[in-house]
Amino acid sequence: MSSGRENYREDVAGRANVEDTPELLAYYDELEALEAGALWTVANKIEPWEPQSSSVPMIWRYRDLREHVLRSVELVTPEKAGRRVIYLNNPGRREFAAAVGWLYSGLQVMHPGEAASAHRHSASALRFIMEGSGAYTIVDGHKMTLNANDFVLTPNGTWHEHGVEESGSPCIWQDGLDIPLVNTLEANFYEVHPDLRQAVGFAVDDMTKTWGNPGLTPGGGAWDKGYSPLYKYEWERTYEALKRYADATDGSPYDGVMMEYINPVTSGPVMQTIGASMQMLRPGEKTKAHRHTGSYLYQVAKGKGYSIIGGKRLDWQERDIFCVPSWAWHEHANLSDSDDACLFCFNDLPVMRSLGLYREEALADNGGHQPQD
């Protein structure tokens, strides 16, 4: 029997398989009038056999976006825009302004002497510096100077603001936030600082000097917040750590030489809802394919190569950004035979792990490699 009403049937034992009848259709209409419904008509849709991401594999090429990001400086001021950002839209997640899954991302630009007003929000946020000099961020009175490939936190609930020193040059960085997640949980608050600016109450880069020393924490130092006190993770130290680790390991067949950014107090993720990592692909390295729950957004910090995501090959070079949707097969390759490639990534892995939802699987067929479109 044909009807205009959705009925997700599967001829599998244990799954809903109820055929429509005139009596049932009339019954469904009665339920709909009461803002209710029969579970068996939608059970197979809302409880799929495996994750069905509405996000699609995407790449945002920096050479295409950069001119448009810089043009926004001519069109709007930071004061009018609040934050002058060109955000990344995934075709499957436009309704939520998400780049992938429940993660938001955009490219923010500021010119020398500009500063955005201080604010705070329930969403957790990060910045990854792409180009320029003289950029800084102030988080709860702690000022940090920023350079290319530095990774900086602006955790949920913290007052923060960004700017570029008069002596600097135009700066672009990638923003990453869990705005779509927090909005879905209906828990987002936003507040502008009453003075629009916050006072710097500590020595510049004090948190890096205090908490950024390998294997050491400050004597008597107390930290009871749910996010890392090391607000800035410097590229030079990160890259050096990757090279040292590469000397001691064969790496993962799926991720190459990968290290996670951590909270030095707990050894857990940098923030409660967002994790981050940096991975190195050795010259000529091609990883095998795997998939896992959680959404991942990558930026190419160094090098040139490609990734195959859900059977789709995406060629990338430095500063390009691409995404891996939840439960999508993916593998990476470094096209250089002489130099390594490095991929920065932020993700919602802390959420997956905290809720007991993380699952991972290696591709067993075709030597661990996907066929390409």
Tab-separated table of C-alpha atoms in Angstrom:
chain	number	residue	atom	x	y	z
A	1	MET	CA	0.000	0.000	0.000
A	2	SER	CA	1.363	3.392	-0.964
A	3	SER	CA	0.969	6.455	1.243
A	4	GLY	CA	2.562	9.831	1.663
A	5	ARG	CA	3.668	8.969	5.195
A	6	GLU	CA	7.211	7.791	5.917
A	7	ASN	CA	7.541	4.230	7.145
A	8	TYR	CA	11.085	2.896	7.488
A	9	ARG	CA	10.666	-0.866	7.169
A	10	GLU	CA	13.370	-3.523	7.117
A	11	ASP	CA	12.726	-7.201	6.441
A	12	VAL	CA	15.190	-8.265	9.149
A	13	ALA	CA	14.377	-10.144	12.344
A	14	GLY	CA	14.353	-7.739	15.292
A	15	ARG	CA	13.796	-4.654	13.129
A	16	ALA	CA	10.543	-2.782	12.543
A	17	ASN	CA	8.616	-4.136	9.566
A	18	VAL	CA	4.983	-3.047	9.894
A	19	GLU	CA	3.014	-2.753	6.646
A	20	ASP	CA	0.728	0.255	6.261
A	21	THR	CA	-3.018	-0.399	6.314
A	22	PRO	CA	-5.914	2.072	6.069
A	23	GLU	CA	-6.618	1.516	9.754
A	24	LEU	CA	-2.976	2.158	10.746
A	25	LEU	CA	-2.730	5.266	8.571
A	26	ALA	CA	-5.824	6.697	10.245
A	27	TYR	CA	-4.284	5.779	13.607
A	28	TYR	CA	-1.070	7.616	12.694
A	29	ASP	CA	-3.096	10.707	11.788
A	30	GLU	CA	-4.762	10.616	15.205
A	31	LEU	CA	-1.364	10.377	16.913
A	32	GLU	CA	0.041	13.215	14.818
A	33	ALA	CA	-2.824	15.457	15.938
A	34	LEU	CA	-1.614	14.838	19.502
A	35	GLU	CA	2.042	15.591	18.561
A	36	ALA	CA	2.898	11.933	18.993
A	37	GLY	CA	3.822	9.052	16.709
A	38	ALA	CA	4.350	5.296	16.403
A	39	LEU	CA	7.980	4.394	17.059
A	40	TRP	CA	7.940	1.455	14.655
A	41	THR	CA	7.520	3.825	11.692
A	42	VAL	CA	10.795	5.627	12.422
A	43	ALA	CA	12.786	3.212	14.635
A	44	ASN	CA	14.985	1.975	11.779
A	45	LYS	CA	15.773	5.571	10.814
A	46	ILE	CA	16.663	6.905	14.258
A	47	GLU	CA	18.562	3.748	15.269
A	48	PRO	CA	20.733	2.945	12.223
A	49	TRP	CA	22.961	-0.113	12.053
A	50	GLU	CA	25.983	2.164	12.133
A	51	PRO	CA	26.604	5.954	12.209
A	52	GLN	CA	25.096	7.781	9.223
A	53	SER	CA	26.811	11.162	9.078
A	54	SER	CA	25.078	13.941	7.181
A	55	SER	CA	28.479	15.637	6.819
A	56	VAL	CA	30.347	15.070	3.569
A	57	PRO	CA	34.125	14.960	3.014
A	58	MET	CA	35.204	18.492	2.149
A	59	ILE	CA	38.357	20.466	1.434
A	60	TRP	CA	38.633	24.241	1.694
A	61	ARG	CA	41.689	25.307	-0.277
A	62	TYR	CA	43.508	28.266	1.183
A	63	ARG	CA	44.504	29.640	-2.222
A	64	ASP	CA	40.797	29.962	-3.035
A	65	LEU	CA	39.696	31.445	0.294
A	66	ARG	CA	42.582	33.729	1.223
A	67	GLU	CA	41.658	36.584	-1.141
A	68	HIS	CA	38.085	36.598	0.137
A	69	VAL	CA	39.228	36.538	3.763
A	70	LEU	CA	41.487	39.553	3.171
A	71	ARG	CA	38.742	41.393	1.267
A	72	SER	CA	36.516	41.314	4.341
A	73	VAL	CA	38.889	43.877	5.891
A	74	GLU	CA	37.716	46.413	3.291
A	75	LEU	CA	34.050	45.614	3.879
A	76	VAL	CA	33.538	45.393	7.655
A	77	THR	CA	35.315	46.469	10.829
A	78	PRO	CA	35.911	44.240	13.871
A	79	GLU	CA	33.736	46.626	15.884
A	80	LYS	CA	30.781	46.170	13.533
A	81	ALA	CA	31.277	42.476	12.827
A	82	GLY	CA	32.117	41.462	16.380
A	83	ARG	CA	34.492	38.931	14.874
A	84	ARG	CA	35.536	39.286	11.227
A	85	VAL	CA	35.394	35.653	10.183
A	86	ILE	CA	34.659	33.709	7.006
A	87	TYR	CA	33.174	30.462	8.258
A	88	LEU	CA	33.364	27.043	6.607
A	89	ASN	CA	30.112	25.386	5.549
A	90	ASN	CA	29.686	21.663	5.088
A	91	PRO	CA	26.903	21.057	2.516
A	92	GLY	CA	25.333	18.490	4.801
A	93	ARG	CA	25.468	20.718	7.888
A	94	ARG	CA	24.490	24.181	6.613
A	95	GLU	CA	21.551	24.362	9.001
A	96	PHE	CA	24.000	24.336	11.907
A	97	ALA	CA	26.831	26.427	10.363
A	98	ALA	CA	29.057	23.401	10.978
A	99	ALA	CA	32.200	22.431	9.096
A	100	VAL	CA	31.750	18.798	10.120
A	101	GLY	CA	29.495	17.085	12.621
A	102	TRP	CA	28.971	19.399	15.591
A	103	LEU	CA	32.175	21.416	14.998
A	104	TYR	CA	32.334	24.980	13.678
A	105	SER	CA	35.358	26.542	11.996
A	106	GLY	CA	36.258	29.775	10.217
A	107	LEU	CA	39.129	31.968	9.089
A	108	GLN	CA	39.569	35.230	11.008
A	109	VAL	CA	41.629	38.180	9.791
A	110	MET	CA	42.937	41.225	11.649
A	111	HIS	CA	45.185	44.072	10.600
A	112	PRO	CA	47.907	45.763	12.672
A	113	GLY	CA	46.420	47.887	15.432
A	114	GLU	CA	43.049	46.140	15.348
A	115	ALA	CA	41.518	44.407	18.360
A	116	ALA	CA	38.238	42.555	18.771
A	117	SER	CA	36.161	43.232	21.882
A	118	ALA	CA	36.516	40.904	24.861
A	119	HIS	CA	33.744	38.393	25.307
A	120	ARG	CA	32.992	34.960	26.698
A	121	HIS	CA	30.643	32.131	25.819
A	122	SER	CA	29.650	28.610	26.757
A	123	ALA	CA	31.269	27.161	23.643
A	124	SER	CA	34.895	26.031	23.835
A	125	ALA	CA	37.198	27.615	21.266
A	126	LEU	CA	40.667	27.355	19.772
A	127	ARG	CA	42.844	29.240	17.309
A	128	PHE	CA	45.519	27.906	14.931
A	129	ILE	CA	47.707	30.649	13.496
A	130	MET	CA	48.106	30.576	9.716
A	131	GLU	CA	50.061	33.679	8.706
A	132	GLY	CA	51.233	37.101	9.839
A	133	SER	CA	53.129	38.522	12.799
A	134	GLY	CA	52.229	40.431	15.948
A	135	ALA	CA	49.041	38.522	16.775
A	136	TYR	CA	48.065	38.084	20.403
A	137	THR	CA	45.278	36.646	22.503
A	138	ILE	CA	44.311	37.586	26.055
A	139	VAL	CA	42.529	34.927	28.126
A	140	ASP	CA	41.328	35.878	31.618
A	141	GLY	CA	44.062	38.513	31.835
A	142	HIS	CA	46.856	36.286	30.480
A	143	LYS	CA	48.367	37.677	27.262
A	144	MET	CA	49.986	35.367	24.732
A	145	THR	CA	52.052	36.285	21.687
A	146	LEU	CA	51.290	34.128	18.647
A	147	ASN	CA	53.260	32.870	15.663
A	148	ALA	CA	52.500	30.667	12.669
A	149	ASN	CA	51.322	27.140	13.581
A	150	ASP	CA	50.883	28.042	17.253
A	151	PHE	CA	47.779	26.489	18.776
A	152	VAL	CA	45.934	28.543	21.399
A	153	LEU	CA	42.934	27.850	23.644
A	154	THR	CA	40.094	30.148	24.630
A	155	PRO	CA	38.138	27.751	26.865
A	156	ASN	CA	34.451	27.988	27.625
A	157	GLY	CA	33.544	30.670	30.133
A	158	THR	CA	36.842	32.551	29.846
A	159	TRP	CA	37.063	36.231	28.927
A	160	HIS	CA	39.107	36.447	25.746
A	161	GLU	CA	40.021	38.897	23.023
A	162	HIS	CA	42.321	38.933	20.019
A	163	GLY	CA	44.340	41.561	18.250
A	164	VAL	CA	47.434	42.444	16.239
A	165	GLU	CA	50.127	44.800	17.496
A	166	GLU	CA	50.682	48.069	15.596
A	167	SER	CA	54.131	46.778	14.617
A	168	GLY	CA	52.732	43.517	13.203
A	169	SER	CA	51.419	42.461	9.820
A	170	PRO	CA	47.985	41.245	8.658
A	171	CYS	CA	47.196	37.996	10.454
A	172	ILE	CA	44.906	35.115	9.583
A	173	TRP	CA	44.075	32.235	11.884
A	174	GLN	CA	41.668	29.351	11.947
A	175	ASP	CA	38.984	29.390	14.616
A	176	GLY	CA	37.499	26.157	15.924
A	177	LEU	CA	34.505	25.957	18.260
A	178	ASP	CA	31.860	23.504	19.428
A	179	ILE	CA	29.052	26.035	18.867
A	180	PRO	CA	26.810	23.533	17.007
A	181	LEU	CA	27.130	21.029	19.859
A	182	VAL	CA	26.438	23.544	22.611
A	183	ASN	CA	23.475	24.963	20.686
A	184	THR	CA	22.079	21.475	20.204
A	185	LEU	CA	22.348	20.934	23.945
A	186	GLU	CA	20.531	24.277	24.339
A	187	ALA	CA	23.219	25.478	26.722
A	188	ASN	CA	24.891	28.390	24.919
A	189	PHE	CA	25.399	31.762	26.597
A	190	TYR	CA	27.285	34.774	25.183
A	191	GLU	CA	28.462	37.853	27.048
A	192	VAL	CA	30.399	40.974	26.032
A	193	HIS	CA	32.895	42.355	28.538
A	194	PRO	CA	31.428	45.445	30.261
A	195	ASP	CA	34.592	47.438	29.439
A	196	LEU	CA	34.983	45.868	25.960
A	197	ARG	CA	38.604	45.196	26.917
A	198	GLN	CA	40.204	43.297	29.773
A	199	ALA	CA	43.300	44.295	31.677
A	200	VAL	CA	46.455	42.246	31.309
A	201	GLY	CA	47.176	41.114	34.856
A	202	PHE	CA	50.218	38.891	34.362
A	203	ALA	CA	53.574	38.786	32.596
A	204	VAL	CA	53.238	38.203	28.863
A	205	ASP	CA	53.313	34.472	28.001
A	206	ASP	CA	53.289	33.584	31.709
A	207	MET	CA	51.151	30.466	31.232
A	208	THR	CA	53.586	29.022	28.687
A	209	LYS	CA	56.516	29.726	30.984
A	210	THR	CA	54.676	28.203	33.941
A	211	TRP	CA	52.998	25.145	32.459
A	212	GLY	CA	54.863	24.505	29.191
A	213	ASN	CA	57.937	22.768	30.570
A	214	PRO	CA	58.169	19.070	29.581
A	215	GLY	CA	57.793	16.726	32.530
A	216	LEU	CA	57.594	19.569	35.039
A	217	THR	CA	54.765	21.390	36.802
A	218	PRO	CA	55.140	24.447	39.026
A	219	GLY	CA	55.802	23.770	42.695
A	220	GLY	CA	52.656	24.498	44.635
A	221	GLY	CA	50.804	25.202	41.417
A	222	ALA	CA	47.090	24.537	41.741
A	223	TRP	CA	44.686	24.190	38.834
A	224	ASP	CA	41.158	22.902	39.260
A	225	LYS	CA	39.515	23.935	35.984
A	226	GLY	CA	38.309	21.457	33.396
A	227	TYR	CA	40.609	22.791	30.680
A	228	SER	CA	44.354	23.093	30.230
A	229	PRO	CA	46.249	25.952	31.912
A	230	LEU	CA	48.694	25.833	29.005
A	231	TYR	CA	46.716	28.175	26.787
A	232	LYS	CA	49.361	28.271	24.045
A	233	TYR	CA	51.103	25.302	22.418
A	234	GLU	CA	54.058	26.567	20.401
A	235	TRP	CA	54.830	25.151	16.967
A	236	GLU	CA	58.587	24.938	17.428
A	237	ARG	CA	58.249	22.771	20.528
A	238	THR	CA	55.536	20.670	18.926
A	239	TYR	CA	57.512	19.995	15.766
A	240	GLU	CA	60.643	19.192	17.753
A	241	ALA	CA	58.656	16.711	19.861
A	242	LEU	CA	57.324	15.042	16.715
A	243	LYS	CA	60.824	14.659	15.294
A	244	ARG	CA	62.123	13.168	18.545
A	245	TYR	CA	59.210	10.758	18.708
A	246	ALA	CA	59.757	9.803	15.052
A	247	ASP	CA	63.296	8.727	15.974
A	248	ALA	CA	61.873	6.296	18.528
A	249	THR	CA	58.823	4.794	16.812
A	250	ASP	CA	57.589	3.269	13.587
A	251	GLY	CA	54.395	5.227	14.134
A	252	SER	CA	50.811	4.164	13.570
A	253	PRO	CA	49.914	2.429	10.279
A	254	TYR	CA	46.824	4.666	10.214
A	255	ASP	CA	48.106	8.036	11.477
A	256	GLY	CA	51.872	8.072	11.045
A	257	VAL	CA	53.685	9.764	13.914
A	258	MET	CA	50.911	11.391	15.916
A	259	MET	CA	50.921	13.211	19.247
A	260	GLU	CA	47.943	14.624	21.120
A	261	TYR	CA	47.938	18.040	22.753
A	262	ILE	CA	47.145	17.486	26.426
A	263	ASN	CA	46.271	19.218	29.658
A	264	PRO	CA	49.569	19.036	31.622
A	265	VAL	CA	47.667	18.722	34.904
A	266	THR	CA	45.464	15.748	33.981
A	267	SER	CA	47.212	14.335	30.879
A	268	GLY	CA	43.711	14.424	29.357
A	269	PRO	CA	42.373	16.516	26.469
A	270	VAL	CA	43.031	20.253	26.313
A	271	MET	CA	39.332	21.017	26.774
A	272	GLN	CA	36.351	18.958	27.887
A	273	THR	CA	34.617	18.894	24.508
A	274	ILE	CA	37.430	19.480	21.992
A	275	GLY	CA	40.637	17.536	21.522
A	276	ALA	CA	43.568	18.294	19.221
A	277	SER	CA	46.572	16.560	17.727
A	278	MET	CA	49.496	17.025	15.364
A	279	GLN	CA	50.673	14.200	13.151
A	280	MET	CA	53.702	13.767	10.942
A	281	LEU	CA	53.781	11.772	7.745
A	282	ARG	CA	57.334	10.778	6.873
A	283	PRO	CA	58.605	11.357	3.310
A	284	GLY	CA	56.619	9.159	0.930
A	285	GLU	CA	54.492	7.692	3.709
A	286	LYS	CA	51.038	6.346	2.893
A	287	THR	CA	48.877	5.277	5.808
A	288	LYS	CA	46.290	2.527	5.804
A	289	ALA	CA	42.585	3.272	6.066
A	290	HIS	CA	40.530	3.165	9.231
A	291	ARG	CA	37.390	4.795	10.545
A	292	HIS	CA	36.130	5.895	13.926
A	293	THR	CA	33.288	7.725	15.577
A	294	GLY	CA	33.735	11.452	16.043
A	295	SER	CA	34.244	14.371	13.667
A	296	TYR	CA	37.684	15.625	12.644
A	297	LEU	CA	38.868	18.859	11.020
A	298	TYR	CA	42.418	19.027	9.673
A	299	GLN	CA	44.694	21.879	8.649
A	300	VAL	CA	47.895	21.237	6.712
A	301	ALA	CA	50.616	22.789	8.847
A	302	LYS	CA	53.442	21.633	6.595
A	303	GLY	CA	53.936	19.805	3.323
A	304	LYS	CA	51.873	18.476	0.444
A	305	GLY	CA	49.902	15.297	-0.062
A	306	TYR	CA	46.427	13.838	-0.262
A	307	SER	CA	43.813	12.059	1.795
A	308	ILE	CA	41.221	9.537	0.662
A	309	ILE	CA	38.018	10.035	2.665
A	310	GLY	CA	35.028	7.843	1.999
A	311	GLY	CA	36.627	6.802	-1.301
A	312	LYS	CA	37.120	10.427	-2.403
A	313	ARG	CA	40.666	11.692	-2.992
A	314	LEU	CA	41.374	15.214	-1.725
A	315	ASP	CA	44.752	16.694	-2.680
A	316	TRP	CA	46.105	19.200	-0.157
A	317	GLN	CA	48.953	21.582	0.437
A	318	GLU	CA	50.008	23.895	3.260
A	319	ARG	CA	47.116	25.806	4.917
A	320	ASP	CA	44.360	23.788	3.225
A	321	ILE	CA	41.624	22.552	5.576
A	322	PHE	CA	39.679	19.308	5.162
A	323	CYS	CA	37.255	17.265	7.222
A	324	VAL	CA	36.651	13.622	8.061
A	325	PRO	CA	33.024	12.872	9.010
A	326	SER	CA	32.201	10.336	11.701
A	327	TRP	CA	32.662	6.695	10.669
A	328	ALA	CA	34.165	7.607	7.286
A	329	TRP	CA	37.073	5.535	6.006
A	330	HIS	CA	40.175	7.699	5.650
A	331	GLU	CA	43.872	7.435	4.872
A	332	HIS	CA	46.635	9.964	4.244
A	333	ALA	CA	49.675	10.209	1.967
A	334	ASN	CA	52.732	12.480	1.834
A	335	LEU	CA	53.646	13.257	-1.776
A	336	SER	CA	57.186	14.394	-0.968
A	337	ASP	CA	60.046	11.900	-1.088
A	338	SER	CA	62.364	14.205	0.851
A	339	ASP	CA	60.361	16.151	3.450
A	340	ASP	CA	57.774	15.349	6.069
A	341	ALA	CA	54.189	16.621	6.100
A	342	CYS	CA	52.353	17.699	9.268
A	343	LEU	CA	48.598	17.790	9.861
A	344	PHE	CA	46.975	19.703	12.716
A	345	CYS	CA	43.602	18.322	13.747
A	346	PHE	CA	40.872	19.251	16.184
A	347	ASN	CA	37.992	16.941	16.989
A	348	ASP	CA	35.180	16.001	19.350
A	349	LEU	CA	37.015	12.911	20.604
A	350	PRO	CA	36.700	13.964	24.286
A	351	VAL	CA	32.920	13.873	23.903
A	352	MET	CA	32.999	10.443	22.256
A	353	ARG	CA	35.244	9.045	24.966
A	354	SER	CA	33.412	10.637	27.887
A	355	LEU	CA	30.064	9.268	26.689
A	356	GLY	CA	31.449	5.810	25.928
A	357	LEU	CA	30.705	6.209	22.215
A	358	TYR	CA	34.188	5.896	20.715
A	359	ARG	CA	34.683	3.013	18.309
A	360	GLU	CA	37.411	2.392	15.733
A	361	GLU	CA	37.806	-0.081	12.890
A	362	ALA	CA	40.602	-0.849	10.413
A	363	LEU	CA	39.891	-1.565	6.748
A	364	ALA	CA	40.632	-5.237	6.172
A	365	ASP	CA	40.175	-5.385	2.387
A	366	ASN	CA	42.494	-4.383	-0.466
A	367	GLY	CA	45.607	-4.314	1.710
A	368	GLY	CA	44.020	-1.686	3.933
A	369	HIS	CA	43.474	0.876	1.150
A	370	GLN	CA	40.244	2.256	-0.283
A	371	PRO	CA	39.273	2.280	-3.933
A	372	GLN	CA	39.173	5.884	-5.185
A	373	ASP	CA	36.426	7.763	-6.991
